[in-house]
Coordinates of C-alpha atoms and ligand atoms in Angstrom, one line a residue:
M1495 CA -157.3 -81.1 5.1
S1496 CA -154.2 -79.3 3.9
A1497 CA -153.5 -75.6 4.8
I1498 CA -152.6 -74.8 1.2
E1499 CA -153.5 -76.8 -1.9
T1500 CA -153.1 -75.7 -5.5
T1501 CA -154.2 -77.7 -8.5
S1502 CA -152.8 -77.1 -11.9
L1503 CA -152.2 -73.5 -11.0
T1504 CA -151.3 -71.4 -14.1
R1505 CA -150.7 -67.7 -14.5
R1506 CA -149.8 -65.8 -17.6
Y1507 CA -148.6 -62.2 -17.9
G1508 CA -149.2 -61.4 -21.6
R1509 CA -147.2 -64.0 -23.3
T1510 CA -145.0 -64.8 -20.3
L1511 CA -146.1 -68.0 -18.7
A1512 CA -145.0 -67.4 -15.1
L1513 CA -146.6 -70.5 -13.5
R1514 CA -147.1 -73.8 -15.4
G1515 CA -149.6 -76.1 -13.7
L1516 CA -148.3 -75.8 -10.1
D1517 CA -149.5 -78.6 -7.8
L1518 CA -148.5 -77.5 -4.3
R1519 CA -149.7 -79.1 -1.1
I1520 CA -148.7 -77.7 2.3
E1521 CA -149.9 -79.3 5.5
R1522 CA -151.1 -77.4 8.6
G1523 CA -148.4 -76.3 11.0
E1524 CA -145.6 -76.5 8.4
I1525 CA -142.9 -73.9 7.8
F1526 CA -142.6 -74.4 4.1
G1527 CA -139.7 -73.0 2.3
F1528 CA -140.4 -72.0 -1.3
V1529 CA -137.0 -71.9 -3.1
G1530 CA -136.2 -70.8 -6.6
P1531 CA -134.0 -68.4 -8.6
N1532 CA -135.1 -64.9 -9.7
G1533 CA -138.1 -65.1 -12.0
A1534 CA -139.0 -68.7 -11.0
G1535 CA -142.6 -67.7 -10.1
K1536 CA -142.4 -67.4 -6.3
T1537 CA -143.9 -63.9 -5.9
T1538 CA -146.6 -64.8 -8.5
T1539 CA -147.5 -67.9 -6.4
L1540 CA -147.7 -65.9 -3.2
R1541 CA -149.7 -63.2 -4.7
L1542 CA -152.2 -65.7 -6.1
L1543 CA -152.5 -67.4 -2.7
A1544 CA -153.0 -64.0 -1.1
G1545 CA -155.9 -63.3 -3.5
L1546 CA -154.0 -60.3 -5.0
L1547 CA -153.8 -61.9 -8.4
E1548 CA -156.2 -64.2 -10.3
P1549 CA -155.1 -67.4 -11.8
T1550 CA -155.2 -67.9 -15.5
S1551 CA -156.4 -71.4 -14.8
G1552 CA -156.3 -73.9 -11.9
E1553 CA -157.6 -73.8 -8.4
I1554 CA -156.5 -72.8 -4.9
Q1555 CA -157.9 -74.1 -1.6
L1556 CA -156.9 -72.7 1.7
L1557 CA -157.9 -74.8 4.7
G1558 CA -160.4 -76.6 2.5
E1559 CA -162.0 -73.3 1.3
R1560 CA -161.8 -72.5 -2.4
L1561 CA -160.5 -69.0 -3.1
D1562 CA -163.2 -66.7 -4.4
T1563 CA -162.7 -64.1 -7.1
R1564 CA -163.3 -61.2 -4.6
G1565 CA -160.4 -62.4 -2.5
R1566 CA -162.5 -62.6 0.7
V1567 CA -161.4 -66.0 1.7
A1568 CA -157.7 -65.1 1.3
Q1569 CA -158.2 -61.8 3.1
R1570 CA -159.5 -63.7 6.1
L1571 CA -157.2 -66.6 6.2
V1572 CA -153.9 -65.1 5.0
G1573 CA -151.3 -62.7 6.3
Y1574 CA -149.1 -61.6 3.4
M1575 CA -145.7 -59.9 3.7
P1576 CA -144.5 -58.7 0.3
D1577 CA -140.8 -58.7 -0.7
F1578 CA -140.7 -54.9 -1.0
F1579 CA -142.6 -52.7 1.5
G1580 CA -142.8 -49.0 1.5
V1581 CA -141.8 -46.8 4.4
Y1582 CA -144.7 -44.8 5.9
D1583 CA -143.4 -41.4 6.6
D1584 CA -144.3 -39.6 9.8
L1585 CA -146.2 -42.6 11.3
R1586 CA -145.2 -44.0 14.6
V1587 CA -144.8 -47.7 15.0
W1588 CA -148.0 -48.1 17.1
E1589 CA -149.9 -45.9 14.7
Y1590 CA -148.8 -48.0 11.7
L1591 CA -150.2 -51.1 13.3
D1592 CA -153.3 -49.3 14.6
F1593 CA -154.0 -48.1 11.1
W1594 CA -154.0 -51.7 9.8
A1595 CA -156.1 -52.8 12.7
R1596 CA -158.7 -50.2 11.7
C1597 CA -158.5 -51.5 8.1
Y1598 CA -159.5 -54.9 9.5
D1599 CA -162.3 -53.3 11.4
L1600 CA -161.0 -54.3 14.8
P1601 CA -163.1 -52.5 17.5
K1602 CA -161.3 -49.8 19.5
F1603 CA -161.1 -51.7 22.7
K1604 CA -159.4 -54.6 20.9
R1605 CA -157.0 -52.5 18.9
R1606 CA -154.8 -51.4 21.8
S1607 CA -154.3 -54.9 23.1
T1608 CA -153.7 -56.3 19.6
V1609 CA -151.1 -53.7 18.8
D1610 CA -149.3 -54.1 22.1
G1611 CA -149.4 -57.9 21.9
L1612 CA -147.9 -57.8 18.4
L1613 CA -145.2 -55.3 19.4
D1614 CA -144.2 -57.7 22.2
L1615 CA -144.3 -60.7 19.8
V1616 CA -142.0 -59.1 17.3
D1617 CA -139.8 -57.5 20.0
L1618 CA -140.6 -53.9 19.0
A1619 CA -142.3 -52.8 22.2
P1620 CA -139.4 -50.4 23.1
K1621 CA -139.9 -48.8 19.6
R1622 CA -143.6 -48.2 20.1
D1623 CA -143.3 -44.4 19.7
A1624 CA -140.5 -44.3 17.1
L1625 CA -141.1 -43.1 13.6
V1626 CA -141.3 -46.0 11.2
Q1627 CA -138.7 -44.6 8.9
T1628 CA -136.2 -44.5 11.7
L1629 CA -136.3 -48.3 12.2
S1630 CA -133.5 -50.5 10.9
R1631 CA -134.2 -52.9 8.0
G1632 CA -134.6 -55.8 10.4
M1633 CA -137.0 -53.9 12.6
Q1634 CA -139.0 -52.8 9.6
Q1635 CA -139.2 -56.4 8.5
R1636 CA -140.5 -57.4 11.9
L1637 CA -143.0 -54.5 11.8
C1638 CA -144.3 -55.8 8.5
L1639 CA -144.6 -59.2 9.9
A1640 CA -146.7 -57.7 12.8
H1641 CA -148.8 -56.0 10.2
A1642 CA -149.4 -59.4 8.4
L1643 CA -150.6 -60.8 11.8
V1644 CA -153.0 -58.0 12.7
H1645 CA -156.1 -60.1 11.9
D1646 CA -154.6 -63.3 13.4
P1647 CA -154.7 -65.3 10.2
P1648 CA -153.9 -69.0 10.3
I1649 CA -151.7 -68.8 7.2
L1650 CA -148.7 -66.6 6.7
L1651 CA -147.1 -65.9 3.3
L1652 CA -143.7 -64.2 3.6
D1653 CA -141.9 -63.2 0.4
E1654 CA -138.1 -63.2 0.9
P1655 CA -138.3 -62.3 4.6
A1656 CA -134.6 -62.8 5.2
S1657 CA -133.3 -60.7 2.3
G1658 CA -131.2 -57.8 3.4
L1659 CA -131.0 -58.9 7.0
D1660 CA -127.7 -59.3 8.9
P1661 CA -126.9 -62.7 10.5
R1662 CA -128.2 -61.6 13.9
A1663 CA -131.5 -60.4 12.4
R1664 CA -131.8 -63.7 10.6
V1665 CA -131.5 -65.6 13.8
E1666 CA -134.1 -63.4 15.4
L1667 CA -136.4 -64.0 12.4
R1668 CA -135.9 -67.7 12.7
E1669 CA -136.9 -67.6 16.3
L1670 CA -139.9 -65.6 15.5
L1671 CA -141.0 -68.1 12.8
L1672 CA -140.6 -71.0 15.2
A1673 CA -142.7 -69.1 17.8
L1674 CA -145.4 -68.5 15.2
R1675 CA -145.4 -72.1 14.3
E1676 CA -145.9 -73.0 18.0
M1677 CA -148.9 -70.7 17.9
G1678 CA -150.3 -73.0 15.2
K1679 CA -149.7 -70.9 12.1
T1680 CA -148.8 -72.4 8.8
I1681 CA -146.0 -70.4 7.2
L1682 CA -144.9 -70.3 3.6
L1683 CA -141.7 -68.3 3.0
S1684 CA -139.8 -67.8 -0.1
S1685 CA -136.1 -67.4 -0.8
H1686 CA -133.7 -67.8 -3.6
I1687 CA -131.1 -69.2 -1.2
L1688 CA -131.7 -72.7 -0.2
S1689 CA -129.4 -72.9 2.8
E1690 CA -131.2 -69.8 4.3
L1691 CA -134.4 -72.0 4.6
A1692 CA -133.1 -75.5 5.2
E1693 CA -132.5 -74.8 8.9
V1694 CA -135.8 -73.4 9.7
C1695 CA -138.2 -75.1 7.4
S1696 CA -140.0 -78.4 8.1
S1697 CA -140.6 -78.9 4.3
L1698 CA -139.5 -77.4 1.1
G1699 CA -140.6 -76.8 -2.5
I1700 CA -138.1 -76.1 -5.3
I1701 CA -139.5 -74.0 -8.2
Q1702 CA -137.9 -73.3 -11.5
G1703 CA -139.4 -71.7 -14.6
G1704 CA -142.9 -71.8 -13.1
K1705 CA -142.7 -75.6 -12.4
L1706 CA -142.3 -77.4 -9.1
L1707 CA -139.1 -79.5 -9.4
A1708 CA -139.4 -81.2 -6.0
S1709 CA -141.3 -80.8 -2.7
G1710 CA -141.5 -82.5 0.7
S1711 CA -139.2 -82.8 3.7
L1712 CA -135.5 -82.0 3.1
E1713 CA -134.9 -85.7 2.8
E1714 CA -137.6 -86.2 0.3
V1715 CA -136.4 -83.3 -1.8
R1716 CA -132.9 -84.7 -1.8
R1717 CA -134.2 -88.0 -3.0
Q1718 CA -136.4 -86.5 -5.7
L1719 CA -133.5 -84.4 -7.0
G1720 CA -131.2 -87.4 -6.8
A1721 CA -128.9 -85.8 -4.3
G1722 CA -126.8 -88.0 -2.3
S1723 CA -125.1 -86.9 0.9
R1724 CA -121.5 -87.1 1.8
L1725 CA -120.0 -88.8 4.8
R1726 CA -117.0 -87.3 6.6
I1727 CA -115.1 -90.1 8.4
A1728 CA -112.0 -89.1 10.4
V1729 CA -109.8 -92.0 11.6
R1730 CA -106.8 -91.9 13.9
A1731 CA -105.0 -94.7 11.9
K1732 CA -105.6 -97.6 9.5
A1733 CA -106.8 -95.4 6.6
S1734 CA -106.3 -98.3 4.1
T1735 CA -108.5 -100.6 6.1
A1736 CA -111.1 -97.8 6.4
V1737 CA -111.0 -97.3 2.6
A1738 CA -111.4 -101.0 1.9
V1739 CA -114.4 -101.2 4.3
V1740 CA -116.0 -98.2 2.7
R1741 CA -115.4 -99.4 -0.9
A1742 CA -117.1 -102.7 0.0
T1743 CA -120.2 -100.9 1.3
P1744 CA -123.3 -100.5 -0.9
G1745 CA -124.2 -96.8 -1.2
A1746 CA -120.6 -95.6 -1.0
G1747 CA -119.3 -93.8 -4.1
G1748 CA -116.2 -91.8 -4.7
I1749 CA -113.8 -91.3 -1.9
V1750 CA -111.8 -88.1 -1.4
L1751 CA -109.0 -87.8 1.2
D1752 CA -109.2 -84.6 3.2
Q1753 CA -105.6 -84.1 4.3
D1754 CA -103.2 -81.5 3.1
G1755 CA -105.8 -80.4 0.6
H1756 CA -108.0 -82.8 -1.3
H1757 CA -106.8 -85.9 -3.1
D1758 CA -109.0 -87.9 -5.4
M1759 CA -108.8 -91.5 -4.0
S1760 CA -110.8 -93.1 -6.7
G1761 CA -108.0 -92.9 -9.3
P1762 CA -105.2 -95.5 -9.9
S1763 CA -102.8 -93.8 -7.5
A1764 CA -105.2 -94.1 -4.7
D1765 CA -103.8 -97.3 -3.2
R1766 CA -100.3 -96.1 -3.1
L1767 CA -101.5 -92.9 -1.4
I1768 CA -103.4 -94.9 1.2
E1769 CA -100.3 -96.9 1.9
D1770 CA -98.3 -93.7 2.6
L1771 CA -101.0 -92.5 4.9
A1772 CA -102.0 -95.9 6.4
D1773 CA -100.7 -95.1 9.9
G1774 CA -101.5 -91.5 10.3
P1775 CA -104.7 -89.7 11.1
T1776 CA -106.8 -89.2 8.0
T1777 CA -110.2 -87.9 7.0
L1778 CA -112.2 -89.6 4.2
L1779 CA -115.0 -87.8 2.4
V1780 CA -117.3 -90.4 0.9
D1781 CA -120.1 -89.7 -1.6
W1782 CA -123.1 -91.5 0.0
S1783 CA -126.3 -92.6 -1.7
G1784 CA -127.3 -95.0 1.0
D1785 CA -129.9 -94.4 3.8
D1786 CA -129.4 -93.8 7.5
D1787 CA -129.5 -97.6 8.3
G1788 CA -126.7 -98.1 5.8
A1789 CA -124.6 -95.4 7.3
S1790 CA -125.0 -96.9 10.8
S1791 CA -123.9 -100.3 9.5
L1792 CA -120.9 -98.8 7.7
L1793 CA -119.9 -97.3 11.1
A1794 CA -120.4 -100.7 12.8
R1795 CA -118.2 -102.4 10.1
L1796 CA -115.4 -99.9 10.6
V1797 CA -115.4 -100.4 14.3
A1798 CA -115.6 -104.2 13.8
A1799 CA -112.5 -103.9 11.6
S1800 CA -110.7 -102.1 14.5
V1801 CA -110.5 -98.8 12.6
P1802 CA -110.1 -96.1 15.3
V1803 CA -113.0 -93.7 14.1
R1804 CA -112.8 -90.2 15.5
T1805 CA -115.6 -88.5 13.6
F1806 CA -118.5 -90.0 11.5
A1807 CA -120.7 -87.3 10.2
D1808 CA -123.2 -86.7 7.4
E1809 CA -122.5 -83.6 5.4
R1810 CA -125.6 -82.5 3.5
N1811 CA -124.6 -79.2 2.0
D1812 CA -124.2 -80.5 -1.5
L1813 CA -127.9 -80.0 -2.0
E1814 CA -127.1 -76.3 -2.5
D1815 CA -124.7 -77.3 -5.3
L1816 CA -127.3 -79.4 -6.9
F1817 CA -129.9 -76.7 -6.6
L1818 CA -127.6 -74.2 -8.3
Q1819 CA -126.8 -76.7 -11.1
L1820 CA -130.5 -77.4 -11.6
T1821 CA -131.6 -73.8 -11.6
A1822 CA -128.7 -72.6 -13.8
A1823 CA -129.8 -75.0 -16.5
E1824 CA -133.0 -73.2 -17.7
P1825 CA -133.6 -69.6 -18.8
E1826 CA -135.6 -67.4 -16.5
D1827 CA -138.5 -66.4 -18.7
G1828 CA -141.1 -68.6 -20.3
E1829 CA -141.9 -66.6 -23.4
D1830 CA -141.5 -62.9 -24.0
G1831 CA -144.3 -60.5 -24.3
P1832 CA -145.4 -57.0 -23.3
P1833 CA -145.2 -56.6 -19.5
E1834 CA -148.3 -55.9 -17.6
S1835 CA -148.0 -53.4 -14.8
R1836 CA -147.5 -55.0 -11.3
T1837 CA -150.5 -54.2 -9.2
Ligands
ATP189 P1 -137.7 -63.0 -7.8 O1 -137.0 -63.9 -6.9 O2 -136.9 -62.2 -8.7 O3 -138.7 -62.1 -7.0 P2 -139.9 -64.8 -8.5 O4 -139.6 -66.2 -8.4 O5 -140.7 -64.2 -7.4 O6 -138.6 -63.9 -8.8 P3 -142.0 -63.8 -10.2 O7 -141.8 -62.4 -9.8 O8 -143.2 -64.5 -9.8 O9 -140.7 -64.6 -9.9 O10 -141.9 -63.8 -11.8 C1 -142.2 -65.0 -12.6 C2 -142.1 -64.6 -14.1 O11 -143.2 -63.8 -14.4 C3 -140.9 -63.8 -14.5 O12 -140.6 -64.3 -15.8 C4 -141.3 -62.4 -14.5 O13 -140.6 -61.7 -15.4 C5 -142.8 -62.5 -14.9 N1 -143.6 -61.5 -14.3 C6 -143.9 -61.2 -13.1 N2 -144.7 -60.2 -12.9 C7 -145.0 -59.7 -14.2 C8 -145.8 -58.7 -14.7 N3 -146.5 -57.9 -13.9 N4 -145.8 -58.5 -16.0 C9 -145.1 -59.3 -16.8 N5 -144.3 -60.4 -16.4 C10 -144.3 -60.6 -15.1

């Protein structure tokens, strides 16, 4: 049974079609990154899953339970952290969480231990008595996460949790997410920056114009989007032999030489360039569409040809480029129409 499953999920706002038949499946225990540009439909999806919006058509199941129109299933199973959260004036940190614990009808004897446990978890225990509005953005973010956890839901939906955080706060957030995963939570978090998610997520979905372009593990997404990787091969000598071996290997595409800037090695002048460099240390950047076994055998062939290989690494950051190209290709909105107020 999946943690989250949507079938042909569609949502309209007036004449704007924000989601177009979304089929999403997220297994239990995943940290699922939901990536898409502004207006792609991420917030709409999260709000539907949290039971805060009703679908125009389609179905949602959380842990095998179909979402009811009164939102009770979602309320019980989901902790939701919105992308924008208000600051609660004149409330202390513990009071803020205690307030939400009361809203979830936690009995008094349980409230204190729940609040203290959550403050420990999100590393805010030293700020227990501080006023909420005096917390930094990162701390407020963590407090909001604690709020989403008050009723100990198995599913967490976090809308753009990393936006506005400095690098250190991002690292802390990542550690917190991993700790929550260890506790058995399934986490869906959205972002419009792919690289922000790639390092923490166990699977990804890419959404654009209300449609899912790809989903699965990072590798599966790369395959579905037709993204190859790039091999960085640094050799101490014998560049021409290395290029010949690479060229003869299935899966290898264009070769770029990374020395004194970039030189395109696939053009007619490539061979002369290689001759000039044949004896010196050189780095080759190779477009790679093969699999991991193919990469291993390329390395074995280089070694067998006595090429002194210093570095052999897979560079996968071109997925971000591909994502940017894909998401730049379509306009943001489905159709125009009178806006409904956001509730
Ligand atoms: P962002 O990254 O900017 O938050 P998003 O991926 O979360 O974007 P949504 O907020 O879900 O995208 O918006 C999807 C589409 O639905 C957009 O075209 C948006 O303009 C439209 N939309 C969202 N909420 C409303 C609303 N209340 N009334 C009308 N249109 C809306």
